[in-house]
Structures are given as C-alpha cells and as structure tokens.
Amino acid sequence: MASWITLCPFDELKKEGLFVLELPSTSIAVFWTEGEAFAVENICTHDGGELAGGPVEGTTVICPRHGACFNLKTGAALAPPAYEPIRTYPVRIREGQVEIEL
Ligand code: FES
C-alpha cells in the first residue's frame, strides 16, 4: 500500500532547489522549479546517471552525463540518448514539510 513519507522542510527545498532521498532500492530527487515541487526517480533511463545536479530549464531536467532531457511533470524522455521515461512520484507540501507518496 502506498504511503506518504516526509522528506525535508519546504523552506529547505525552496532554498536549495533540490533534495535527494536515498533508499535501499532506488534514489529519488525532488526538484523545486517554476513554483512547484516535482519528485522523480534519480536514475537516467539511458545509462543510469544521476539526474540530481543536472541543469534544470523550466520543468525539464538535463542528465549531466550525456544530455538526455526529461519532463519533470510526466517523466517523459524529451531528447536522446534516453527514450524511456523516468518514474515520477506524487509530491505535496503539508505543514511546512515536503512529502512524497511511495
Ligand atoms: S546516463 Fe543520462 S544521458 Fe546517458
């Protein structure tokens, strides 16, 4: 069953623009851009590069390894060399905390 987990204070996400949650099975990156928070799997579908730290333009993140682009809202691959989407997660702000649904 899915459940909401708390990641970090909302003020921290707004200040840093990024928060990374390392789990035993995966890594999740939460981006703050365009006045919204977006949570995605932090693994490029091209060759496993970390998306956290890649440039963000609007709601697009660019993989720092080979330049694939992904839509942070939908996870869609927008530019090669990646063709498969990344996973996205529901994110919400509750009582000053950033939460994602796993
Ligand atoms: S690992 Fe991301 S573009 Fe190659």
mmCIF file of C-alpha atoms and ligand atoms in Angstrom:
data_model
loop_
_atom_site.group_PDB
_atom_site.id
_atom_site.type_symbol
_atom_site.label_atom_id
_atom_site.label_comp_id
_atom_site.label_asym_id
_atom_site.label_seq_id
_atom_site.Cartn_x
_atom_site.Cartn_y
_atom_site.Cartn_z
ATOM 1 C CA MET A 1 0.000 0.000 0.000
ATOM 2 C CA ALA A 2 1.321 3.456 -0.902
ATOM 3 C CA SER A 3 2.114 5.847 1.899
ATOM 4 C CA TRP A 4 3.286 9.436 2.254
ATOM 5 C CA ILE A 5 6.708 10.000 3.736
ATOM 6 C CA THR A 6 8.266 13.258 4.905
ATOM 7 C CA LEU A 7 11.425 14.345 3.090
ATOM 8 C CA CYS A 8 12.522 17.759 4.297
ATOM 9 C CA PRO A 9 11.283 21.189 5.331
ATOM 10 C CA PHE A 10 9.644 23.056 2.449
ATOM 11 C CA ASP A 11 11.881 26.093 3.110
ATOM 12 C CA GLU A 12 14.959 23.923 2.576
ATOM 13 C CA LEU A 13 13.680 22.632 -0.763
ATOM 14 C CA LYS A 14 12.866 26.160 -1.919
ATOM 15 C CA LYS A 15 16.306 27.406 -0.879
ATOM 16 C CA GLU A 16 18.345 24.537 -2.347
ATOM 17 C CA GLY A 17 16.101 23.733 -5.313
ATOM 18 C CA LEU A 18 16.797 20.027 -4.846
ATOM 19 C CA PHE A 19 16.519 17.265 -2.278
ATOM 20 C CA VAL A 20 17.722 13.690 -2.778
ATOM 21 C CA LEU A 21 16.336 10.726 -0.877
ATOM 22 C CA GLU A 22 18.462 7.587 -0.968
ATOM 23 C CA LEU A 23 16.506 4.371 -0.437
ATOM 24 C CA PRO A 24 17.870 0.824 -0.435
ATOM 25 C CA SER A 25 16.158 0.128 -3.748
ATOM 26 C CA THR A 26 16.413 3.485 -5.527
ATOM 27 C CA SER A 27 17.200 7.172 -5.326
ATOM 28 C CA ILE A 28 14.567 9.886 -5.610
ATOM 29 C CA ALA A 29 15.214 13.520 -6.479
ATOM 30 C CA VAL A 30 12.772 16.295 -5.652
ATOM 31 C CA PHE A 31 13.221 19.465 -7.701
ATOM 32 C CA TRP A 32 11.763 22.892 -6.951
ATOM 33 C CA THR A 33 11.224 24.799 -10.169
ATOM 34 C CA GLU A 34 8.580 27.060 -11.685
ATOM 35 C CA GLY A 35 6.944 27.376 -8.269
ATOM 36 C CA GLU A 36 6.285 23.641 -7.962
ATOM 37 C CA ALA A 37 7.895 20.550 -6.480
ATOM 38 C CA PHE A 38 8.484 17.511 -8.682
ATOM 39 C CA ALA A 39 9.653 14.115 -7.462
ATOM 40 C CA VAL A 40 11.285 11.702 -9.905
ATOM 41 C CA GLU A 41 13.453 8.640 -9.816
ATOM 42 C CA ASN A 42 17.019 9.917 -9.745
ATOM 43 C CA ILE A 43 18.214 7.464 -12.377
ATOM 44 C CA CYS A 44 18.541 8.296 -16.065
ATOM 45 C CA THR A 45 16.998 5.650 -18.297
ATOM 46 C CA HIS A 46 19.861 5.950 -20.773
ATOM 47 C CA ASP A 47 22.713 4.621 -18.679
ATOM 48 C CA GLY A 48 21.838 5.079 -15.022
ATOM 49 C CA GLY A 49 23.281 8.557 -14.496
ATOM 50 C CA GLU A 50 22.079 10.611 -11.536
ATOM 51 C CA LEU A 51 19.727 13.389 -12.610
ATOM 52 C CA ALA A 52 20.233 15.391 -9.415
ATOM 53 C CA GLY A 53 22.723 18.113 -10.144
ATOM 54 C CA GLY A 54 21.826 18.264 -13.804
ATOM 55 C CA PRO A 55 20.707 21.613 -15.190
ATOM 56 C CA VAL A 56 17.008 22.390 -14.899
ATOM 57 C CA GLU A 57 15.309 24.541 -17.508
ATOM 58 C CA GLY A 58 11.690 25.219 -16.661
ATOM 59 C CA THR A 59 10.254 21.798 -15.930
ATOM 60 C CA THR A 60 12.942 19.936 -17.883
ATOM 61 C CA VAL A 61 15.965 18.284 -16.278
ATOM 62 C CA ILE A 62 19.033 17.533 -18.358
ATOM 63 C CA CYS A 63 21.084 14.479 -17.461
ATOM 64 C CA PRO A 64 24.610 15.665 -16.688
ATOM 65 C CA ARG A 65 26.198 12.572 -18.252
ATOM 66 C CA HIS A 66 25.117 12.609 -21.900
ATOM 67 C CA GLY A 67 22.456 15.279 -22.114
ATOM 68 C CA ALA A 68 19.163 13.376 -22.232
ATOM 69 C CA CYS A 69 16.214 15.570 -21.247
ATOM 70 C CA PHE A 70 13.204 14.575 -19.148
ATOM 71 C CA ASN A 71 9.936 16.294 -18.344
ATOM 72 C CA LEU A 72 9.756 16.576 -14.545
ATOM 73 C CA LYS A 73 5.934 16.611 -14.576
ATOM 74 C CA THR A 74 5.382 13.477 -16.641
ATOM 75 C CA GLY A 75 8.765 11.748 -16.622
ATOM 76 C CA ALA A 76 8.739 11.633 -20.437
ATOM 77 C CA ALA A 77 12.051 11.417 -22.245
ATOM 78 C CA LEU A 78 12.280 14.549 -24.402
ATOM 79 C CA ALA A 79 15.668 14.170 -26.038
ATOM 80 C CA PRO A 80 18.044 11.291 -26.804
ATOM 81 C CA PRO A 81 20.048 9.360 -25.905
ATOM 82 C CA ALA A 82 17.234 8.361 -23.474
ATOM 83 C CA TYR A 83 13.974 7.074 -24.916
ATOM 84 C CA GLU A 84 12.231 5.556 -21.876
ATOM 85 C CA PRO A 85 10.513 7.753 -19.275
ATOM 86 C CA ILE A 86 11.684 8.158 -15.699
ATOM 87 C CA ARG A 87 9.304 7.338 -12.866
ATOM 88 C CA THR A 88 7.507 10.219 -11.167
ATOM 89 C CA TYR A 89 6.049 10.330 -7.661
ATOM 90 C CA PRO A 90 3.184 12.359 -6.195
ATOM 91 C CA VAL A 91 4.540 15.181 -4.027
ATOM 92 C CA ARG A 92 2.762 17.535 -1.648
ATOM 93 C CA ILE A 93 3.528 20.200 0.934
ATOM 94 C CA ARG A 94 1.962 19.596 4.343
ATOM 95 C CA GLU A 95 2.509 21.715 7.429
ATOM 96 C CA GLY A 96 5.745 23.109 6.057
ATOM 97 C CA GLN A 97 7.150 19.688 5.098
ATOM 98 C CA VAL A 98 7.698 18.136 1.687
ATOM 99 C CA GLU A 99 6.127 14.700 1.381
ATOM 100 C CA ILE A 100 6.150 12.117 -1.399
ATOM 101 C CA GLU A 101 3.959 9.096 -1.923
ATOM 102 C CA LEU A 102 5.760 5.804 -2.330
HETATM 103 S S1 FES B 1 23.200 8.431 -18.454
HETATM 104 FE FE1 FES B 1 21.840 10.076 -18.765
HETATM 105 S S2 FES B 1 22.093 10.630 -20.832
HETATM 106 FE FE2 FES B 1 23.412 8.949 -20.557
#
